Coordinates of C-alpha atoms and ligand atoms in Angstrom, one line a residue:
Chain A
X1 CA -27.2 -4.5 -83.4
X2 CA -26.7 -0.9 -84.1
X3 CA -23.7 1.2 -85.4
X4 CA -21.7 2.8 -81.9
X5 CA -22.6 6.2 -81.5
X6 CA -19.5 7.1 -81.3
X7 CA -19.2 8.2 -77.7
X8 CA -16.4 6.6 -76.1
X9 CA -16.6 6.4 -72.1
X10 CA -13.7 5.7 -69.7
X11 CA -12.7 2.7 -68.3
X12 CA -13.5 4.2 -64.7
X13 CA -17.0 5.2 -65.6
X14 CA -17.5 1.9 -67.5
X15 CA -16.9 0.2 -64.7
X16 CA -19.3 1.9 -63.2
X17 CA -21.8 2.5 -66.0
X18 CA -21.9 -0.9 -66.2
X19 CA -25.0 -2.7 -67.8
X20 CA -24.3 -5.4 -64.9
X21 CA -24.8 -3.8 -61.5
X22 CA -23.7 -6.4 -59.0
X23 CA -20.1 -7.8 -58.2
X24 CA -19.5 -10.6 -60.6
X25 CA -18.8 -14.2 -60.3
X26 CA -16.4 -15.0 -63.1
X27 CA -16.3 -19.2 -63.1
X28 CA -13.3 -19.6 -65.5
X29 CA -10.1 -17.5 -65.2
X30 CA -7.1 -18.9 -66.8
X31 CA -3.4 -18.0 -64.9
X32 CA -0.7 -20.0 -66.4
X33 CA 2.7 -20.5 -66.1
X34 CA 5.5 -18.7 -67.1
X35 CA 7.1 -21.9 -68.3
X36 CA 7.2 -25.4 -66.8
X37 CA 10.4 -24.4 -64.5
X38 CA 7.7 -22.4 -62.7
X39 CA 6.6 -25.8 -61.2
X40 CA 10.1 -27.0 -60.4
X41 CA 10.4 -25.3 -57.0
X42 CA 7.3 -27.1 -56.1
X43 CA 9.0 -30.6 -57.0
X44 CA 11.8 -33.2 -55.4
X45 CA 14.9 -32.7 -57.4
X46 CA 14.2 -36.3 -58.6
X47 CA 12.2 -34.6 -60.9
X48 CA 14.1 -31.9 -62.0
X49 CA 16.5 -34.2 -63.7
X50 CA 13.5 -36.7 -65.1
X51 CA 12.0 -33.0 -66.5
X52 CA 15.3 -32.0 -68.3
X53 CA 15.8 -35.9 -69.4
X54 CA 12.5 -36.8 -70.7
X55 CA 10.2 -33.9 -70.1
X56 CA 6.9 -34.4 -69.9
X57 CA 5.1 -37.2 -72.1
X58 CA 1.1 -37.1 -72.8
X59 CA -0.5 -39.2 -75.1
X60 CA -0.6 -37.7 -77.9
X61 CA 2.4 -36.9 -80.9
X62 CA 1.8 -33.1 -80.4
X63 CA 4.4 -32.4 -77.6
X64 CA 4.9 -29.2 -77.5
X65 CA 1.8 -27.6 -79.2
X66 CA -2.0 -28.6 -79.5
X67 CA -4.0 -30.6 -82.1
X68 CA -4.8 -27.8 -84.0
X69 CA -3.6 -24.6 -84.2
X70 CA -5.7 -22.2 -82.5
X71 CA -7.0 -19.0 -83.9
X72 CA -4.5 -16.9 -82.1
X73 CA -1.7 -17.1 -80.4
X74 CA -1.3 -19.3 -77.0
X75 CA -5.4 -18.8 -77.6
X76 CA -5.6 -15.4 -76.4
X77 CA -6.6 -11.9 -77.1
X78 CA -4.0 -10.6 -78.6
X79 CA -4.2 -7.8 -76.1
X80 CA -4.0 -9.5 -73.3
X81 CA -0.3 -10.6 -73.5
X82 CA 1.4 -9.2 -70.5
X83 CA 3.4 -5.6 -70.7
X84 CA 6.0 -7.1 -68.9
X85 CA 6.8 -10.2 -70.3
X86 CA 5.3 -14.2 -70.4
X87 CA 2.4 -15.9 -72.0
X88 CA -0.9 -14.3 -71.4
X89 CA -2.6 -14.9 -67.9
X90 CA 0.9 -15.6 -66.1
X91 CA 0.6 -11.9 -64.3
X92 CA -0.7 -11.5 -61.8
X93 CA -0.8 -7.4 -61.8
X94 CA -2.1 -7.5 -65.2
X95 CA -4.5 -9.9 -65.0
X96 CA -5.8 -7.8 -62.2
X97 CA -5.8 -5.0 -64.0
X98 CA -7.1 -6.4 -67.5
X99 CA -10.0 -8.7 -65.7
X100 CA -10.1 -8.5 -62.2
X101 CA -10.1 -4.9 -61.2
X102 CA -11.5 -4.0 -64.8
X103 CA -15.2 -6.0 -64.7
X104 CA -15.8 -5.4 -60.8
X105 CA -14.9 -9.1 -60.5
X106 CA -15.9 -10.4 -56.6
X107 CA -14.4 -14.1 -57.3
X108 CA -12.3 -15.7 -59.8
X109 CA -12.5 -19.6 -60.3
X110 CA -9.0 -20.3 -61.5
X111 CA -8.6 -23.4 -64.2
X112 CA -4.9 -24.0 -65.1
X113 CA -5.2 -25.8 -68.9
X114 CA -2.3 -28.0 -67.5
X115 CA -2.3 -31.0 -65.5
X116 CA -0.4 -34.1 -64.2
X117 CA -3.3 -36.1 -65.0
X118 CA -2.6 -36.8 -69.1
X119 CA 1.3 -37.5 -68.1
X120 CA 2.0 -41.2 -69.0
X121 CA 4.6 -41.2 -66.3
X122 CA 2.5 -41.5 -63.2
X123 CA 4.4 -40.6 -60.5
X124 CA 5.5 -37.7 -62.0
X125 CA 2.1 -37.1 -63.3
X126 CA 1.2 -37.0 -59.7
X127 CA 4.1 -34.8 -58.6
X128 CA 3.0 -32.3 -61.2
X129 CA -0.2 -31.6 -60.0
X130 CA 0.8 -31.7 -56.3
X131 CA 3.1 -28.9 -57.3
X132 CA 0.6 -26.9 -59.5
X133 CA -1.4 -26.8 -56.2
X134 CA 1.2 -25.1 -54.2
X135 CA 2.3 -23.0 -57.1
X136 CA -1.5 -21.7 -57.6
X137 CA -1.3 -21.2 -53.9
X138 CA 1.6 -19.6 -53.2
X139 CA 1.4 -17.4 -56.5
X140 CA -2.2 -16.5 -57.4
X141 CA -5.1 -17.3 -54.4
X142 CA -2.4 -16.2 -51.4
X143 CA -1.7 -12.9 -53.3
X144 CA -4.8 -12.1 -54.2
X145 CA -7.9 -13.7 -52.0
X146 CA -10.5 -12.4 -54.9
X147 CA -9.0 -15.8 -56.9
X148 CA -10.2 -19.2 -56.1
X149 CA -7.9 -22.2 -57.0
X150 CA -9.3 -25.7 -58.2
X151 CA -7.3 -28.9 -56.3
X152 CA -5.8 -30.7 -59.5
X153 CA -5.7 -34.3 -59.5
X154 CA -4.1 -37.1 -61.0
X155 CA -7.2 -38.6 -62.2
X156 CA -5.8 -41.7 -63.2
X157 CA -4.2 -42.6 -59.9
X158 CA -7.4 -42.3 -57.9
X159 CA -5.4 -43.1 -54.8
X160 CA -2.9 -40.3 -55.3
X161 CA -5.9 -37.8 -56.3
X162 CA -7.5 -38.1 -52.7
X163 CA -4.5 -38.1 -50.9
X164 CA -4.2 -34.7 -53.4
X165 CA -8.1 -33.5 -52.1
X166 CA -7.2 -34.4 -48.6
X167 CA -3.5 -32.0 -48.6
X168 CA -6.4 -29.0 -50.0
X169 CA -9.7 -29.8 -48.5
X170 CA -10.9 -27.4 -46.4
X171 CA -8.3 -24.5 -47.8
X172 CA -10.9 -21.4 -48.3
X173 CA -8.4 -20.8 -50.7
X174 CA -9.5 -23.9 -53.2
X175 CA -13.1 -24.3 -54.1
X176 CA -13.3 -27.2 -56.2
X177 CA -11.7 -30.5 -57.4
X178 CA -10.6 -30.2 -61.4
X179 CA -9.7 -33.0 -63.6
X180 CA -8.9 -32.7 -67.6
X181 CA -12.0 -33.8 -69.2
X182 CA -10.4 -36.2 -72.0
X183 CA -9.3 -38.9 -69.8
X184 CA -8.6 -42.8 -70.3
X185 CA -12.0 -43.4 -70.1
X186 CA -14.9 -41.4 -69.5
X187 CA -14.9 -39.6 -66.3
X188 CA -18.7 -41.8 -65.7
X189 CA -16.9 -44.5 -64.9
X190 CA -16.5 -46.5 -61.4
X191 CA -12.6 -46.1 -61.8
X192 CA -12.7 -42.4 -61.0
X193 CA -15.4 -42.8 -58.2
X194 CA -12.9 -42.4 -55.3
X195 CA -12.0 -39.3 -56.3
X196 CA -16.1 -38.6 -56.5
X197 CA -16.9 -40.1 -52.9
X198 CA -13.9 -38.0 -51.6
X199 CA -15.2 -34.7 -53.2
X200 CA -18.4 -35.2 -51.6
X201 CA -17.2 -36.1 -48.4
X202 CA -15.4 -32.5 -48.5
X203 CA -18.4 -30.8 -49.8
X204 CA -16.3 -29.5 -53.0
X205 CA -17.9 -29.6 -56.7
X206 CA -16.1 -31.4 -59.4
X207 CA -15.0 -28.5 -61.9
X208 CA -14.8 -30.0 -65.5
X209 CA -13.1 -27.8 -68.3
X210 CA -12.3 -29.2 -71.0
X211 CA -8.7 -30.2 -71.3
X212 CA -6.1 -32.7 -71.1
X213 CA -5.6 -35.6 -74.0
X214 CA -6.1 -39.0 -74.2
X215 CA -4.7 -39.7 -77.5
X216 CA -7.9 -39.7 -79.6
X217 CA -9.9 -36.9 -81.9
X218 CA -11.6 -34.4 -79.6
X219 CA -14.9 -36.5 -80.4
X220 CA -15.1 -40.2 -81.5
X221 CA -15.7 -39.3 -85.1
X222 CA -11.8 -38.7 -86.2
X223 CA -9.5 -36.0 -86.7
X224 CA -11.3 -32.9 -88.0
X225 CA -9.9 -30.7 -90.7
X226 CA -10.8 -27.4 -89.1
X227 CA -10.3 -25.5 -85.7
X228 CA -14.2 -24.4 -86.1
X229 CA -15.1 -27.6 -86.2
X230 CA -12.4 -28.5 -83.2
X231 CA -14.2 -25.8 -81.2
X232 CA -17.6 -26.6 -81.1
X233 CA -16.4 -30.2 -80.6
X234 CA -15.0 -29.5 -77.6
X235 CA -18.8 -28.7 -76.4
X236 CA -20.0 -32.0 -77.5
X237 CA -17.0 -33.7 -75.8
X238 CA -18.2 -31.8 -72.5
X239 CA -21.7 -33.4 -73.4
X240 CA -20.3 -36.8 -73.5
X241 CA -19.0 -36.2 -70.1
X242 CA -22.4 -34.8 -68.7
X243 CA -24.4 -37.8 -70.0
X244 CA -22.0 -40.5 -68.7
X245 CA -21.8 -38.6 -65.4
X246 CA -25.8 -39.2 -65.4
X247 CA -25.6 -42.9 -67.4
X248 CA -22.6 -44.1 -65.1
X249 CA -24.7 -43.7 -62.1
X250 CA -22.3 -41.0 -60.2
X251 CA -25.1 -39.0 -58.8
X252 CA -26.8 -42.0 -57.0
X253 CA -24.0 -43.1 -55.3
X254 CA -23.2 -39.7 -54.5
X255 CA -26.2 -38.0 -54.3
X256 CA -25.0 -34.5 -52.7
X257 CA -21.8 -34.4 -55.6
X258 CA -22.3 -30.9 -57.7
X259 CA -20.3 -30.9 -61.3
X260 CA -19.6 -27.6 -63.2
X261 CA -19.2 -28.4 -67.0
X262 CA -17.2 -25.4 -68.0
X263 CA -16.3 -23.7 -71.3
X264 CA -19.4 -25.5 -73.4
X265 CA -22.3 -23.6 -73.2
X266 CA -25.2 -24.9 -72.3
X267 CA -28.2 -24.2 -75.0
X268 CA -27.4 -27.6 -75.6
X269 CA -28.5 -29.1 -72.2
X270 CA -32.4 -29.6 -73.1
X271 CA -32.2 -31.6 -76.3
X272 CA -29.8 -33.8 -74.5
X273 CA -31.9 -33.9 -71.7
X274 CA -35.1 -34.7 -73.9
X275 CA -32.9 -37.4 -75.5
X276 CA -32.1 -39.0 -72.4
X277 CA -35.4 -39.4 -71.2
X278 CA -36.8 -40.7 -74.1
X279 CA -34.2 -43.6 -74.2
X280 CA -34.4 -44.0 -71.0
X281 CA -38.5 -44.5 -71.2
X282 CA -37.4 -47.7 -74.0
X283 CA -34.7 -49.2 -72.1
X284 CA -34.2 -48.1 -68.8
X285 CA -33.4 -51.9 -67.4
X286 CA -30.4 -51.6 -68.8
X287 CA -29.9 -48.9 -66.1
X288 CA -32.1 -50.1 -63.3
X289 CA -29.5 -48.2 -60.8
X290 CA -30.9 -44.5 -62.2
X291 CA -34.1 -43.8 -59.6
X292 CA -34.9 -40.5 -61.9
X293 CA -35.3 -40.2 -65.4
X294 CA -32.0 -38.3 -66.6
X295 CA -33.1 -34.8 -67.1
X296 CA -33.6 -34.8 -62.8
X297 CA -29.9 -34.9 -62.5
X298 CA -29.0 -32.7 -65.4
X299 CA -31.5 -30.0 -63.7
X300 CA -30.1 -31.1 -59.7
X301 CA -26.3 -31.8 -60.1
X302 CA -25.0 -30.1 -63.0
X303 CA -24.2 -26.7 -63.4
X304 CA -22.8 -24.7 -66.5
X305 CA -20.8 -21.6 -67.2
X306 CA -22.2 -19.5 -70.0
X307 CA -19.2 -19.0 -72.3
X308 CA -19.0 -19.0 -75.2
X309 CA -22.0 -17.6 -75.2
X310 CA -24.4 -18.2 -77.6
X311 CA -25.6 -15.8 -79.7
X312 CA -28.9 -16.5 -81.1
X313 CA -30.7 -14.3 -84.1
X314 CA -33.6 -13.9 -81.8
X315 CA -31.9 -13.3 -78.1
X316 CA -34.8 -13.7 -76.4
X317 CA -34.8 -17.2 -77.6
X318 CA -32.4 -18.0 -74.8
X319 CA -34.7 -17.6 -72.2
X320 CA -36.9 -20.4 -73.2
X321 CA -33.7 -22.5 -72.8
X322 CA -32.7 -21.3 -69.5
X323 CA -36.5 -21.7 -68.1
X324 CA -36.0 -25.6 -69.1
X325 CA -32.7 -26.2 -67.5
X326 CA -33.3 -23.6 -64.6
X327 CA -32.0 -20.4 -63.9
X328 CA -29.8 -21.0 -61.3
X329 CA -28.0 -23.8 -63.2
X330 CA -25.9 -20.9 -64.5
X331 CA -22.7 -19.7 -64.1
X332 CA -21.5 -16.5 -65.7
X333 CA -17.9 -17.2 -67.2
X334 CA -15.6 -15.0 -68.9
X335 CA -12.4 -17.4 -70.1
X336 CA -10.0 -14.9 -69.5
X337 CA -7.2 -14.2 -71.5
X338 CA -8.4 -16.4 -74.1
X339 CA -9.2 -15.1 -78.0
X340 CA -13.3 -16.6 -77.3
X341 CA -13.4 -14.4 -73.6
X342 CA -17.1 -13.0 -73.0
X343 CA -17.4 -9.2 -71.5
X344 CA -19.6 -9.4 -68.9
X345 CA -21.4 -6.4 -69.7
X346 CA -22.0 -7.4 -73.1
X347 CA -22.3 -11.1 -73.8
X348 CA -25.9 -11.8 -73.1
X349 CA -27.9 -9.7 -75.6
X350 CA -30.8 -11.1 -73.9
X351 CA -32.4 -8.6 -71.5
X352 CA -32.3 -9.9 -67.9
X353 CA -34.2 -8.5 -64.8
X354 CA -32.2 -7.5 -62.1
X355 CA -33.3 -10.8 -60.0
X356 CA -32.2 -12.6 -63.2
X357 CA -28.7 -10.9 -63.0
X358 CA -27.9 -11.5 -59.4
X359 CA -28.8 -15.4 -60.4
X360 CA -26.0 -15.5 -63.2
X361 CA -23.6 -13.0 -62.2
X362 CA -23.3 -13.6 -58.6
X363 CA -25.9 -16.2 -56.6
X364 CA -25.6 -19.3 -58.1
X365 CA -22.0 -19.6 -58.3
X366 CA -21.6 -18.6 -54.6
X367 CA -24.5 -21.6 -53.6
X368 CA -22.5 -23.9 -56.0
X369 CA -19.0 -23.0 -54.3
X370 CA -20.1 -22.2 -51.3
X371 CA -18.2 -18.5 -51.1
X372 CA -18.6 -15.9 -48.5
Chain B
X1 CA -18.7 18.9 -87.2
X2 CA -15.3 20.0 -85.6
X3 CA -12.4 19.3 -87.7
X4 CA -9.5 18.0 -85.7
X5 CA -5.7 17.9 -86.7
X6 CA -4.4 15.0 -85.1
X7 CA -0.7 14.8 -86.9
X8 CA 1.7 15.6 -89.2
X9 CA 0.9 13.0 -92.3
X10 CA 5.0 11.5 -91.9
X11 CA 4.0 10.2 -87.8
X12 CA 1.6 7.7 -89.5
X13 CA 3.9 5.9 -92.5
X14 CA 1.9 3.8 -94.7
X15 CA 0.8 0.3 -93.4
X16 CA 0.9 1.9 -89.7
X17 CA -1.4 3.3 -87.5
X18 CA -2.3 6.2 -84.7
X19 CA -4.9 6.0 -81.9
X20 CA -5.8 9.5 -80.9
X21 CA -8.7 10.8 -78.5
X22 CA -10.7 13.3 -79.3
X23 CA -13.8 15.1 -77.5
X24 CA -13.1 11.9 -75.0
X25 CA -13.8 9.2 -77.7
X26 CA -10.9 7.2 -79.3
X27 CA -9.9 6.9 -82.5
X28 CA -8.2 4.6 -84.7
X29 CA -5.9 6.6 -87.6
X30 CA -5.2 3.9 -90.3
X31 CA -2.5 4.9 -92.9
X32 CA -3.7 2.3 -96.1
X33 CA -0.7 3.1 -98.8
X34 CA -1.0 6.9 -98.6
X35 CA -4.7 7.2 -98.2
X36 CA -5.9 7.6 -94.1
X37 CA -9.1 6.6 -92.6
X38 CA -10.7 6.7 -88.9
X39 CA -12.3 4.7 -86.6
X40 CA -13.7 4.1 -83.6
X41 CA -11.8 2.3 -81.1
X42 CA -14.4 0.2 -80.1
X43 CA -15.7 -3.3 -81.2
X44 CA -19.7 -3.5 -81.8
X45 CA -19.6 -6.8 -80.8
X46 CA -18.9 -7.1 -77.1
X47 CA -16.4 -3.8 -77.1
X48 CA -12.9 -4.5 -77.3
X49 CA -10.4 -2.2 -78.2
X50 CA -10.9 -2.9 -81.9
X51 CA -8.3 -0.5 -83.8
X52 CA -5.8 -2.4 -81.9
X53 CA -6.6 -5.4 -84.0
X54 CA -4.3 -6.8 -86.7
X55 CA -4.8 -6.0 -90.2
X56 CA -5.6 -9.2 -92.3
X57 CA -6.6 -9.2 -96.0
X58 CA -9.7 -10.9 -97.3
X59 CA -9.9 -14.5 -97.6
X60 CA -12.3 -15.9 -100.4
X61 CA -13.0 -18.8 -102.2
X62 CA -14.7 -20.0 -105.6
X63 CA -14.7 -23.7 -104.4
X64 CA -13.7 -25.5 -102.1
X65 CA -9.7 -26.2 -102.6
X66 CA -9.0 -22.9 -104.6
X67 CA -8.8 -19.7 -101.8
X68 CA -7.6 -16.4 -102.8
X69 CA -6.1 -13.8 -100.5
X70 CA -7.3 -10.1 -101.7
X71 CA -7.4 -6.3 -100.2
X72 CA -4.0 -7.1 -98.2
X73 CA -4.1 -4.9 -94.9
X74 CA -7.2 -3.3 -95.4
X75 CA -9.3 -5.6 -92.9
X76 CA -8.9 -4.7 -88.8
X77 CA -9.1 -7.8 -87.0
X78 CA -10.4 -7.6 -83.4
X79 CA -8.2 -8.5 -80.8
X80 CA -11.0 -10.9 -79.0
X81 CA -13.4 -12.8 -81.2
X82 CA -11.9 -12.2 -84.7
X83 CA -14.6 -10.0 -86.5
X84 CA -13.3 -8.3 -89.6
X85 CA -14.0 -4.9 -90.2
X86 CA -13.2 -3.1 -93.6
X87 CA -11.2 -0.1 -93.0
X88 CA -12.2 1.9 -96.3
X89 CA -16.0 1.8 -94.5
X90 CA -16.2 0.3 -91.0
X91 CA -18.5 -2.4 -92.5
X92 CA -18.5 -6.3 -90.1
X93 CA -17.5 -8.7 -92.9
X94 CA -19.6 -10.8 -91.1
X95 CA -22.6 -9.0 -90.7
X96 CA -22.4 -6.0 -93.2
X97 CA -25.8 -4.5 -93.4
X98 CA -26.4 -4.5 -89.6
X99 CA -22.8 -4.0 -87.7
X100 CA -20.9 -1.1 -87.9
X101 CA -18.0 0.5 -86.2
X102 CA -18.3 4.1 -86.5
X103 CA -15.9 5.9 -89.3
X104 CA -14.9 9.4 -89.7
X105 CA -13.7 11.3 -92.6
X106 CA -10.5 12.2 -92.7
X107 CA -8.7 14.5 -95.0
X108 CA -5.3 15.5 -95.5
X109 CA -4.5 19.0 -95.4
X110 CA -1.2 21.9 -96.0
X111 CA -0.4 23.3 -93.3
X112 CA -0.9 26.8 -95.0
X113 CA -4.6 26.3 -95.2
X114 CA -4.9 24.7 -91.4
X115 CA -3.3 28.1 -90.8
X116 CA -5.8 30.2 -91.8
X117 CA -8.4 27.7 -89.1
X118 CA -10.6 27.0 -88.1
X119 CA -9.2 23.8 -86.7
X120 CA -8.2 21.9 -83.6
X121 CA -5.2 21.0 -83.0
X122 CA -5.1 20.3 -79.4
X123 CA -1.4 18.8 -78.9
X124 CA 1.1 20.2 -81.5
X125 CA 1.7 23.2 -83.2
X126 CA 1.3 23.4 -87.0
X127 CA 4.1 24.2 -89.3
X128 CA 2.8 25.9 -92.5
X129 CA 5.0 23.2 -94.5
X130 CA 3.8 20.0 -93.4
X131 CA 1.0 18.1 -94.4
X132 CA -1.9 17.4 -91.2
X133 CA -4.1 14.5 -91.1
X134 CA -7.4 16.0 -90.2
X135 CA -10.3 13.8 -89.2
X136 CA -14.2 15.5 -88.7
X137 CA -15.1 14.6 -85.4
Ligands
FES401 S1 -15.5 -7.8 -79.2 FE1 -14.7 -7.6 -81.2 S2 -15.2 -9.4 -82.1 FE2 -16.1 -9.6 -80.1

């Protein structure tokens, strides 16, 4: 890295000076809400009065914050809280301004860190996201048709999560199927499979961010003293989730189902891969129902968005990994608002050719999502 | 290297700060307890608006369950990923020897001598008895 040169150049001619030349994809956007009234238009007065008289209840003692406190507050830059008012990302004019409009963003894949799915009380876990829907809708892909809603479900109620697909499938207007990542069990298993047969059946990819609580550590190892070691965490959670995607057997019964694991990186993809295989030379009759050894689906039906991106000593270490797990496995990300956000034109410090670009900025994620 | 005044010493108090542009780059006037230093307004690490940062002091340790908190103020925190740069120098605490931001001397100066030039003052005019923070540019 070398010292600036001092020469500071507008935003305009940034833009255009831009190391990245094409339109970008950006796969993980955050909007949020204002405040949890937001969702209230979107709800049957019933739950007005249950919201005032027992608010929402996940499973976990922190009600009103997280497990750990975060680096910064509401886990944002700390320029990107709005001029006019409310938590970072609940702007829309500013969010066009600071992101959209700003990076010469073509699509935005919206992931809202709330969801009905981690509220203990079902039915109005289920009302939640049926209203988060409409209020993503009305509010953010409706007002602006650069942003690209995910349909949240109630996980745990596979019933009311494809009724939820079915109201949304087939919207231009939402692009994939989200569900919090730390769920009752993990997301492998056959409970959750209706909600995987009925994402296939409408051609949408399952978008997994990492979210949502299920009353245990972020990993299986116990409550971690640190928010460094609750952040890379996170990624190893979103690991979990990959391999018991693969283990569970979700890609052979649903052999055209695409998954997006978002905010984990991805360096880590070929020494879980390798892992994999190896076991699954020594015992693979305990999974007779896998046809392929496991690396074939983690190279077929998973995709990845890049942030946080890694930042190896030697960048051009990166594009041994990315020749492993395929170049168009990647999905450029930028986690807008929050404090760990990637600028597209300077988080890979790895030099890419301009096919190489189009791949990670733009191609892939319009294959994956199937965008204009 | 022009010199530039860019404001009377009393519009940046002590424990405050200015962004100014000059010659089209910006620049980030930090007043540490009376003494002033610049600069730039850009974060070497993926280019946020760094001199918007907060200022943080040093966090260090001897051994694990004994921290000390030192240099109150003097470290900009970037608004996005959190690198700490020391104002006095513009050196990464994380990386010292290979990142940067770029720093420029600053002096303060009577107004009496600013009158005599050459200087730019671009945006005010200079009153003889007032004091000018001048940064070379
Ligand atoms: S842009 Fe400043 S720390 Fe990353």
């Amino acid at each position: 890295m070398t010292p600036e040169d001092g020469r500071i150049i507008p935003a305009e001619a940034q833009a255009n000076a831009s190391r990245v030349k094409q339109k970008v994809i950006d796969c993980d956007v955050h909007h949020a809400l204002r405040s949890g009234r937001d969702l209230l238009p979107y709800m049957a007065t019933r739950w007005h009065a249950h919201l005032e008289e027992f608010g929402r209840r996940r499973p976990v003692p922190f009600i009103a914050s997280s497990p750990y406190p975060k680096t910064a507050p509401a886990l944002s830059r700390t320029d990107s809280w709005p001029p006019n008012g409310g938590p970072p990302g609940s702007d829309l004019a500013f969010l066009q301004e600071q992101l959209l409009d700003r990076y010469n963003i073509e699509y935005g894949m919206l992931h809202l860190l709330m969801s009905g799915m981690d509220e203990r009380n079902q039915d109005f876990g289920n009302a939640t996201c049926s209203a988060i829907n409409d209020w993503q809708y009305e509010n953010w892909t409706q007002k602006d048709q650069r942003l690209k809603a995910a349909i949240v479900v109630p996980g745990e109620d596979p019933p009311a999560a494809v009724r939820e697909i079915a109201r949304w499938a087939g919207n231009p207007d939402f692009a994939q199927v989200s569900m919090v990542t730390h769920a009752i069990e993990p997301l492998g298993r056959r409970r959750y499979w209706p909600i995987y047969e009925a994402a296939q059946a409408h051609n949408l990819p399952i978008g997994l961010h990492s979210s949502g609580n299920n009353g245990h550590a972020v990993t299986g190892t116990g409550w971690c003293g640190f928010y460094v070691e609750e952040q890379h965490n996170v990624a190893l959670s979103q690991q979990q989730l990959a391999i018991s995607l693969v283990c569970e057997g979700v890609f052979e019964r649903f052999p055209k189902l695409k998954a997006v694991i978002i905010e984990a990186g991805y360096v880590w993809v070929p020494s879980v891969a390798w892992r994999l295989d190896q076991h699954y030379k020594r015992m693979h009759r305990e999974m007779p129902h896998l046809t392929r050894k496991p690396s074939d689906y983690f190279r077929s039906h998973l995709w990845y968005s890049s942030q946080p991106a890694d930042e190896p000593e030697r960048p051009e270490d990166l594009r041994t990994v990315l020749d492993w797990i395929g170049w168009d496995r990647l999905l450029f990300s930028t986690d807008y608002p929050h404090w760990d956000m990637d600028n597209p034109e300077q988080a890979f410090k790895l030099r890419l050719s301009e096919a190489e670009q189009k791949m990670i900025y733009n191609e892939n994620a319009r294959a994956v999502y199937g965008l204009a | 290297m022009p010199r530039h005044v860019v404001a009377p010493v009393a519009d940046i108090p002590p424990g405050t700060r200015k962004i100014v542009t000059i010659r089209g780059r910006e620049i980030g006037i930090f007043n540490l307890a009376g003494e002033f230093f610049a600069l730039l307004n850009r974060c070497p690490h993926q280019g946020a608006e760094l001199c918007r940062g907060t200022l943080v002091g040093l966090a260090t340790s001897p051994e694990p369950g004994v921290f000390e908190l030192s240099r109150r103020g003097e470290m900009l925190k970037c608004p996005w990923h959190g690198w700490e740069y020391d104002i006095r120098t513009g050196q990464s605490w994380c990386d010292p020897n290979d990142t940067k931001v770029r720093a420029y001397p600053v002096t303060v100066e009577p107004g009496e001598t600013l009158a005599k030039g050459p200087f730019v003052a671009e945006t005010f005019p200079v009153a003889v008895e007032q004091d000018y923070v001048v940064v070379d540019v």
